[in-house]
PDB file of C-alpha atoms in Angstrom:
ATOM      1  CA  MET A   1       0.060  -0.114   0.020  1.00  0.00           C
ATOM      2  CA  ASP A   2       1.107   3.762  -0.655  1.00  0.00           C
ATOM      3  CA  LEU A   3       1.620   5.773   2.354  1.00  0.00           C
ATOM      4  CA  PRO A   4       1.891   9.457   2.340  1.00  0.00           C
ATOM      5  CA  SER A   5       4.891   9.473   4.867  1.00  0.00           C
ATOM      6  CA  LYS A   6       7.771   7.375   4.867  1.00  0.00           C
ATOM      7  CA  HIS A   7       8.047   7.619   8.631  1.00  0.00           C
ATOM      8  CA  LEU A   8       4.433   6.347   8.850  1.00  0.00           C
ATOM      9  CA  ALA A   9       5.510   3.502   6.466  1.00  0.00           C
ATOM     10  CA  GLU A  10       8.452   2.630   8.519  1.00  0.00           C
ATOM     11  CA  ALA A  11       6.372   2.410  11.701  1.00  0.00           C
ATOM     12  CA  VAL A  12       3.912   0.232   9.830  1.00  0.00           C
ATOM     13  CA  GLU A  13       6.596  -2.030   8.527  1.00  0.00           C
ATOM     14  CA  GLN A  14       7.996  -2.514  12.259  1.00  0.00           C
ATOM     15  CA  LEU A  15       4.449  -3.266  13.683  1.00  0.00           C
ATOM     16  CA  ALA A  16       3.693  -5.684  10.939  1.00  0.00           C
ATOM     17  CA  SER A  17       6.942  -7.633  11.718  1.00  0.00           C
ATOM     18  CA  LEU A  18       5.104  -8.831  14.732  1.00  0.00           C
ATOM     19  CA  PRO A  19       3.437 -12.144  14.837  1.00  0.00           C
ATOM     20  CA  SER A  20       0.053 -12.325  13.651  1.00  0.00           C
ATOM     21  CA  VAL A  21       0.009  -8.455  12.918  1.00  0.00           C
ATOM     22  CA  GLY A  22      -0.973  -7.994   9.173  1.00  0.00           C
ATOM     23  CA  LYS A  23      -0.306  -4.817   7.248  1.00  0.00           C
ATOM     24  CA  ARG A  24      -3.925  -3.349   7.770  1.00  0.00           C
ATOM     25  CA  SER A  25      -3.855  -4.115  11.591  1.00  0.00           C
ATOM     26  CA  ALA A  26      -0.299  -2.221  11.536  1.00  0.00           C
ATOM     27  CA  LEU A  27      -1.441   0.582   9.865  1.00  0.00           C
ATOM     28  CA  ARG A  28      -4.408   0.985  12.254  1.00  0.00           C
ATOM     29  CA  LEU A  29      -1.936   0.959  15.268  1.00  0.00           C
ATOM     30  CA  ALA A  30       0.284   3.300  13.874  1.00  0.00           C
ATOM     31  CA  LEU A  31      -2.662   5.845  13.009  1.00  0.00           C
ATOM     32  CA  GLU A  32      -3.674   5.382  16.675  1.00  0.00           C
ATOM     33  CA  LEU A  33      -0.249   5.925  17.863  1.00  0.00           C
ATOM     34  CA  LEU A  34       0.114   9.237  15.821  1.00  0.00           C
ATOM     35  CA  LYS A  35      -2.880  10.704  17.681  1.00  0.00           C
ATOM     36  CA  ARG A  36      -1.322  10.224  20.910  1.00  0.00           C
ATOM     37  CA  SER A  37       0.815  12.982  22.704  1.00  0.00           C
ATOM     38  CA  PRO A  38       4.570  13.172  22.424  1.00  0.00           C
ATOM     39  CA  GLU A  39       4.772  12.320  26.236  1.00  0.00           C
ATOM     40  CA  GLU A  40       2.332   9.417  25.781  1.00  0.00           C
ATOM     41  CA  ILE A  41       4.729   8.103  22.908  1.00  0.00           C
ATOM     42  CA  GLU A  42       7.839   8.387  24.755  1.00  0.00           C
ATOM     43  CA  ARG A  43       6.336   6.252  27.819  1.00  0.00           C
ATOM     44  CA  PHE A  44       5.111   3.841  25.012  1.00  0.00           C
ATOM     45  CA  ALA A  45       8.616   3.439  23.552  1.00  0.00           C
ATOM     46  CA  GLN A  46      10.647   3.705  26.896  1.00  0.00           C
ATOM     47  CA  ALA A  47       8.439   0.410  28.014  1.00  0.00           C
ATOM     48  CA  PHE A  48       9.792  -1.760  25.118  1.00  0.00           C
ATOM     49  CA  VAL A  49      13.322  -0.341  25.492  1.00  0.00           C
ATOM     50  CA  ALA A  50      13.366  -1.116  29.389  1.00  0.00           C
ATOM     51  CA  MET A  51      11.943  -4.597  28.760  1.00  0.00           C
ATOM     52  CA  LYS A  52      14.604  -5.131  26.285  1.00  0.00           C
ATOM     53  CA  GLU A  53      17.373  -4.105  28.476  1.00  0.00           C
ATOM     54  CA  LYS A  54      16.095  -5.418  31.991  1.00  0.00           C
ATOM     55  CA  VAL A  55      14.429  -8.483  31.383  1.00  0.00           C
ATOM     56  CA  LYS A  56      16.312 -11.607  31.817  1.00  0.00           C
ATOM     57  CA  LEU A  57      16.177 -15.212  32.004  1.00  0.00           C
ATOM     58  CA  CYS A  58      16.355 -16.825  35.623  1.00  0.00           C
ATOM     59  CA  ASN A  59      19.555 -18.592  36.311  1.00  0.00           C
ATOM     60  CA  SER A  60      17.703 -21.429  37.996  1.00  0.00           C
ATOM     61  CA  CYS A  61      14.635 -22.224  35.692  1.00  0.00           C
ATOM     62  CA  GLY A  62      15.205 -20.145  32.632  1.00  0.00           C
ATOM     63  CA  ASN A  63      11.926 -18.180  33.190  1.00  0.00           C
ATOM     64  CA  ILE A  64      11.467 -14.728  32.413  1.00  0.00           C
ATOM     65  CA  SER A  65      12.634 -12.529  35.443  1.00  0.00           C
ATOM     66  CA  ASP A  66      13.760  -8.924  36.479  1.00  0.00           C
ATOM     67  CA  LEU A  67      16.219 -10.577  38.947  1.00  0.00           C
ATOM     68  CA  ASP A  68      19.053 -13.192  38.514  1.00  0.00           C
ATOM     69  CA  ILE A  69      16.559 -15.836  40.185  1.00  0.00           C
ATOM     70  CA  CYS A  70      12.825 -15.418  39.562  1.00  0.00           C
ATOM     71  CA  ASN A  71      10.211 -14.805  42.261  1.00  0.00           C
ATOM     72  CA  ILE A  72       9.181 -18.433  41.899  1.00  0.00           C
ATOM     73  CA  CYS A  73      12.359 -20.177  42.372  1.00  0.00           C
ATOM     74  CA  SER A  74      13.239 -17.768  45.174  1.00  0.00           C
ATOM     75  CA  ASN A  75       9.907 -18.411  46.875  1.00  0.00           C
ATOM     76  CA  PRO A  76      10.421 -20.557  49.995  1.00  0.00           C
ATOM     77  CA  VAL A  77       6.826 -21.273  50.085  1.00  0.00           C
ATOM     78  CA  ARG A  78       6.871 -23.297  46.676  1.00  0.00           C
ATOM     79  CA  ASP A  79       7.609 -26.864  46.719  1.00  0.00           C
ATOM     80  CA  HIS A  80      10.975 -27.195  45.439  1.00  0.00           C
ATOM     81  CA  SER A  81      10.665 -31.118  45.385  1.00  0.00           C
ATOM     82  CA  ILE A  82       8.360 -31.128  42.233  1.00  0.00           C
ATOM     83  CA  ILE A  83       9.819 -29.646  38.996  1.00  0.00           C
ATOM     84  CA  CYS A  84       7.389 -28.821  36.168  1.00  0.00           C
ATOM     85  CA  VAL A  85       9.179 -28.865  32.762  1.00  0.00           C
ATOM     86  CA  VAL A  86       7.605 -26.359  30.190  1.00  0.00           C
ATOM     87  CA  GLU A  87       8.518 -25.242  26.504  1.00  0.00           C
ATOM     88  CA  ASP A  88       8.561 -21.456  27.264  1.00  0.00           C
ATOM     89  CA  ALA A  89       7.680 -18.675  29.569  1.00  0.00           C
ATOM     90  CA  ARG A  90       3.980 -18.475  28.221  1.00  0.00           C
ATOM     91  CA  ASP A  91       3.467 -21.898  29.721  1.00  0.00           C
ATOM     92  CA  VAL A  92       4.723 -20.793  33.242  1.00  0.00           C
ATOM     93  CA  MET A  93       2.028 -18.176  33.126  1.00  0.00           C
ATOM     94  CA  ALA A  94      -0.534 -20.485  31.754  1.00  0.00           C
ATOM     95  CA  VAL A  95       0.112 -22.918  34.636  1.00  0.00           C
ATOM     96  CA  GLU A  96       0.367 -20.393  37.053  1.00  0.00           C
ATOM     97  CA  SER A  97      -3.000 -18.994  36.134  1.00  0.00           C
ATOM     98  CA  THR A  98      -4.845 -22.179  37.156  1.00  0.00           C
ATOM     99  CA  ARG A  99      -3.332 -21.562  40.856  1.00  0.00           C
ATOM    100  CA  SER A 100      -3.458 -25.432  40.819  1.00  0.00           C
ATOM    101  CA  TYR A 101       0.427 -25.995  41.120  1.00  0.00           C
ATOM    102  CA  LYS A 102       2.748 -24.917  43.746  1.00  0.00           C
ATOM    103  CA  GLY A 103       5.978 -26.521  42.574  1.00  0.00           C
ATOM    104  CA  ILE A 104       8.893 -24.809  40.782  1.00  0.00           C
ATOM    105  CA  TYR A 105       9.583 -24.913  36.902  1.00  0.00           C
ATOM    106  CA  HIS A 106      12.229 -25.567  34.174  1.00  0.00           C
ATOM    107  CA  VAL A 107      11.725 -23.769  31.140  1.00  0.00           C
ATOM    108  CA  LEU A 108      13.507 -25.829  28.141  1.00  0.00           C
ATOM    109  CA  GLY A 109      13.267 -22.818  25.483  1.00  0.00           C
ATOM    110  CA  GLY A 110      11.684 -24.931  22.800  1.00  0.00           C
ATOM    111  CA  VAL A 111      10.933 -28.498  21.989  1.00  0.00           C
ATOM    112  CA  ILE A 112      12.961 -30.948  19.967  1.00  0.00           C
ATOM    113  CA  SER A 113      11.895 -30.191  16.239  1.00  0.00           C
ATOM    114  CA  PRO A 114      14.222 -31.667  13.441  1.00  0.00           C
ATOM    115  CA  MET A 115      12.301 -29.722  10.952  1.00  0.00           C
ATOM    116  CA  ASP A 116      12.952 -26.364  12.649  1.00  0.00           C
ATOM    117  CA  GLY A 117      16.658 -27.262  13.349  1.00  0.00           C
ATOM    118  CA  LEU A 118      16.164 -27.817  16.949  1.00  0.00           C
ATOM    119  CA  GLY A 119      17.967 -30.596  18.537  1.00  0.00           C
ATOM    120  CA  PRO A 120      18.541 -31.624  22.358  1.00  0.00           C
ATOM    121  CA  GLU A 121      21.626 -29.684  22.446  1.00  0.00           C
ATOM    122  CA  ASP A 122      19.758 -26.431  21.516  1.00  0.00           C
ATOM    123  CA  LEU A 123      17.407 -26.696  24.437  1.00  0.00           C
ATOM    124  CA  ASN A 124      17.820 -26.432  28.486  1.00  0.00           C
ATOM    125  CA  ILE A 125      18.240 -30.057  28.933  1.00  0.00           C
ATOM    126  CA  LEU A 126      21.613 -30.237  30.478  1.00  0.00           C
ATOM    127  CA  SER A 127      20.720 -27.651  33.061  1.00  0.00           C
ATOM    128  CA  LEU A 128      17.560 -29.794  33.791  1.00  0.00           C
ATOM    129  CA  ILE A 129      19.568 -32.852  34.305  1.00  0.00           C
ATOM    130  CA  ASN A 130      22.149 -31.316  36.595  1.00  0.00           C
ATOM    131  CA  LYS A 131      19.298 -29.621  38.593  1.00  0.00           C
ATOM    132  CA  VAL A 132      17.967 -33.249  39.085  1.00  0.00           C
ATOM    133  CA  GLU A 133      21.317 -34.707  39.666  1.00  0.00           C
ATOM    134  CA  GLN A 134      21.873 -32.004  42.537  1.00  0.00           C
ATOM    135  CA  THR A 135      18.616 -31.505  44.241  1.00  0.00           C
ATOM    136  CA  SER A 136      17.142 -34.911  43.997  1.00  0.00           C
ATOM    137  CA  PRO A 137      13.577 -33.725  43.319  1.00  0.00           C
ATOM    138  CA  SER A 138      10.675 -36.218  44.104  1.00  0.00           C
ATOM    139  CA  GLU A 139       8.590 -35.665  41.148  1.00  0.00           C
ATOM    140  CA  ILE A 140       9.142 -34.258  37.504  1.00  0.00           C
ATOM    141  CA  ILE A 141       6.026 -33.249  35.580  1.00  0.00           C
ATOM    142  CA  PHE A 142       6.176 -33.132  31.817  1.00  0.00           C
ATOM    143  CA  ALA A 143       4.042 -30.243  30.893  1.00  0.00           C
ATOM    144  CA  LEU A 144       4.803 -29.828  27.053  1.00  0.00           C
ATOM    145  CA  GLY A 145       2.355 -29.466  24.448  1.00  0.00           C
ATOM    146  CA  ALA A 146       0.288 -32.411  22.997  1.00  0.00           C
ATOM    147  CA  THR A 147       2.111 -32.446  19.725  1.00  0.00           C
ATOM    148  CA  MET A 148       4.309 -34.670  18.134  1.00  0.00           C
ATOM    149  CA  GLU A 149       7.439 -32.526  18.880  1.00  0.00           C
ATOM    150  CA  GLY A 150       6.172 -32.227  22.636  1.00  0.00           C
ATOM    151  CA  ASP A 151       5.987 -36.075  22.729  1.00  0.00           C
ATOM    152  CA  THR A 152       9.512 -36.616  21.110  1.00  0.00           C
ATOM    153  CA  THR A 153      10.870 -34.100  23.675  1.00  0.00           C
ATOM    154  CA  ASN A 154       8.993 -35.894  26.615  1.00  0.00           C
ATOM    155  CA  PHE A 155      10.363 -39.346  25.553  1.00  0.00           C
ATOM    156  CA  TYR A 156      13.945 -38.079  25.220  1.00  0.00           C
ATOM    157  CA  LEU A 157      13.692 -36.535  28.709  1.00  0.00           C
ATOM    158  CA  TYR A 158      12.364 -39.542  29.854  1.00  0.00           C
ATOM    159  CA  LYS A 159      15.193 -41.679  28.953  1.00  0.00           C
ATOM    160  CA  LYS A 160      17.798 -39.152  30.255  1.00  0.00           C
ATOM    161  CA  LEU A 161      16.090 -38.784  33.829  1.00  0.00           C
ATOM    162  CA  GLN A 162      14.473 -41.993  34.555  1.00  0.00           C
ATOM    163  CA  HIS A 163      17.729 -43.678  36.308  1.00  0.00           C
ATOM    164  CA  LEU A 164      17.809 -40.461  38.420  1.00  0.00           C
ATOM    165  CA  GLY A 165      15.102 -41.610  40.734  1.00  0.00           C
ATOM    166  CA  PRO A 166      12.289 -38.933  40.465  1.00  0.00           C
ATOM    167  CA  SER A 167       8.905 -40.065  39.868  1.00  0.00           C
ATOM    168  CA  ILE A 168       8.244 -38.769  36.323  1.00  0.00           C
ATOM    169  CA  THR A 169       4.415 -37.888  35.564  1.00  0.00           C
ATOM    170  CA  THR A 170       2.909 -36.119  32.594  1.00  0.00           C
ATOM    171  CA  LEU A 171      -0.468 -34.277  32.203  1.00  0.00           C
ATOM    172  CA  SER A 172      -3.681 -36.101  31.485  1.00  0.00           C
ATOM    173  CA  ARG A 173      -4.728 -35.771  27.970  1.00  0.00           C
ATOM    174  CA  GLY A 174      -7.386 -33.195  29.141  1.00  0.00           C
ATOM    175  CA  VAL A 175      -5.305 -31.047  26.891  1.00  0.00           C
ATOM    176  CA  ALA A 176      -6.265 -32.100  23.286  1.00  0.00           C
ATOM    177  CA  VAL A 177      -3.797 -33.696  20.944  1.00  0.00           C
ATOM    178  CA  GLY A 178      -2.215 -30.822  18.831  1.00  0.00           C
ATOM    179  CA  THR A 179      -2.671 -28.096  21.378  1.00  0.00           C
ATOM    180  CA  GLU A 180       0.190 -25.872  22.475  1.00  0.00           C
ATOM    181  CA  LEU A 181      -0.031 -25.804  26.562  1.00  0.00           C
ATOM    182  CA  HIS A 182      -0.603 -21.830  26.652  1.00  0.00           C
ATOM    183  CA  TYR A 183      -3.711 -22.290  24.211  1.00  0.00           C
ATOM    184  CA  ALA A 184      -5.426 -24.458  27.008  1.00  0.00           C
ATOM    185  CA  ASP A 185      -8.261 -22.870  29.010  1.00  0.00           C
ATOM    186  CA  GLU A 186      -7.467 -22.437  32.563  1.00  0.00           C
ATOM    187  CA  LEU A 187     -10.142 -25.066  34.089  1.00  0.00           C
ATOM    188  CA  THR A 188      -8.800 -27.775  31.541  1.00  0.00           C
ATOM    189  CA  LEU A 189      -5.056 -27.154  32.313  1.00  0.00           C
ATOM    190  CA  GLY A 190      -5.890 -27.251  36.045  1.00  0.00           C
ATOM    191  CA  ARG A 191      -7.635 -30.515  35.802  1.00  0.00           C
ATOM    192  CA  SER A 192      -5.001 -31.964  33.697  1.00  0.00           C
ATOM    193  CA  ILE A 193      -2.226 -30.987  36.293  1.00  0.00           C
ATOM    194  CA  HIS A 194      -4.271 -32.466  39.246  1.00  0.00           C
ATOM    195  CA  GLN A 195      -4.936 -35.540  37.266  1.00  0.00           C
ATOM    196  CA  ARG A 196      -1.490 -36.134  35.929  1.00  0.00           C
ATOM    197  CA  LEU A 197      -0.287 -39.840  35.129  1.00  0.00           C
ATOM    198  CA  PRO A 198       2.804 -41.614  35.546  1.00  0.00           C
ATOM    199  CA  PHE A 199       4.609 -41.163  32.057  1.00  0.00           C
ATOM    200  CA  GLU A 200       5.553 -44.784  31.446  1.00  0.00           C
ATOM    201  CA  THR A 201       2.061 -45.496  31.363  1.00  0.00           C
ATOM    202  CA  THR A 202       1.413 -42.949  28.624  1.00  0.00           C
ATOM    203  CA  PHE A 203       3.906 -43.943  26.162  1.00  0.00           C
ATOM    204  CA  ASN A 204       3.502 -47.874  26.532  1.00  0.00           C
ATOM    205  CA  ARG A 205      -0.381 -47.467  25.697  1.00  0.00           C
TER     206      ARG A 205
END
């Protein structure tokens, strides 16, 4: 589309680079921002600059945090004997929103996906193994999406962790097959956490 301003065009181009934002939606957002005061735009832009500069990954679990250790890992009230393994930070937020889980997390940063060029060495798997060896948790919950890549990653992790002693469980199939965890509704996800199953019974079916 031809726009009357090269600056507007650049703003639209940047907004359209975001996932699920088309050119028309980007133009609508840019025109809305154009109506705002310089002070509002400054606050808007500074929020993203600060996010990029100050948000980091927790040194313990890999979740998004403002501190070196996130507020979940540093919380003494949480049950540190249970580790919930998830794909990314969105899944931590999804599980937390159910208020059904009181353990800690480990964020892999993805799932094994040869099609996307992601192998075990590209994920936070070694740090998970080290954590299990050092802390001897009583249970590890596999809470990856019910996709082929999620199942592949679950099986790989099971083979790496089963000899270390913890009980290994997975979410019940209340989360529909093919669904990424953060898209599941809170009620279904909460029920899947409460009704989790021993992992070996799921892949032996």
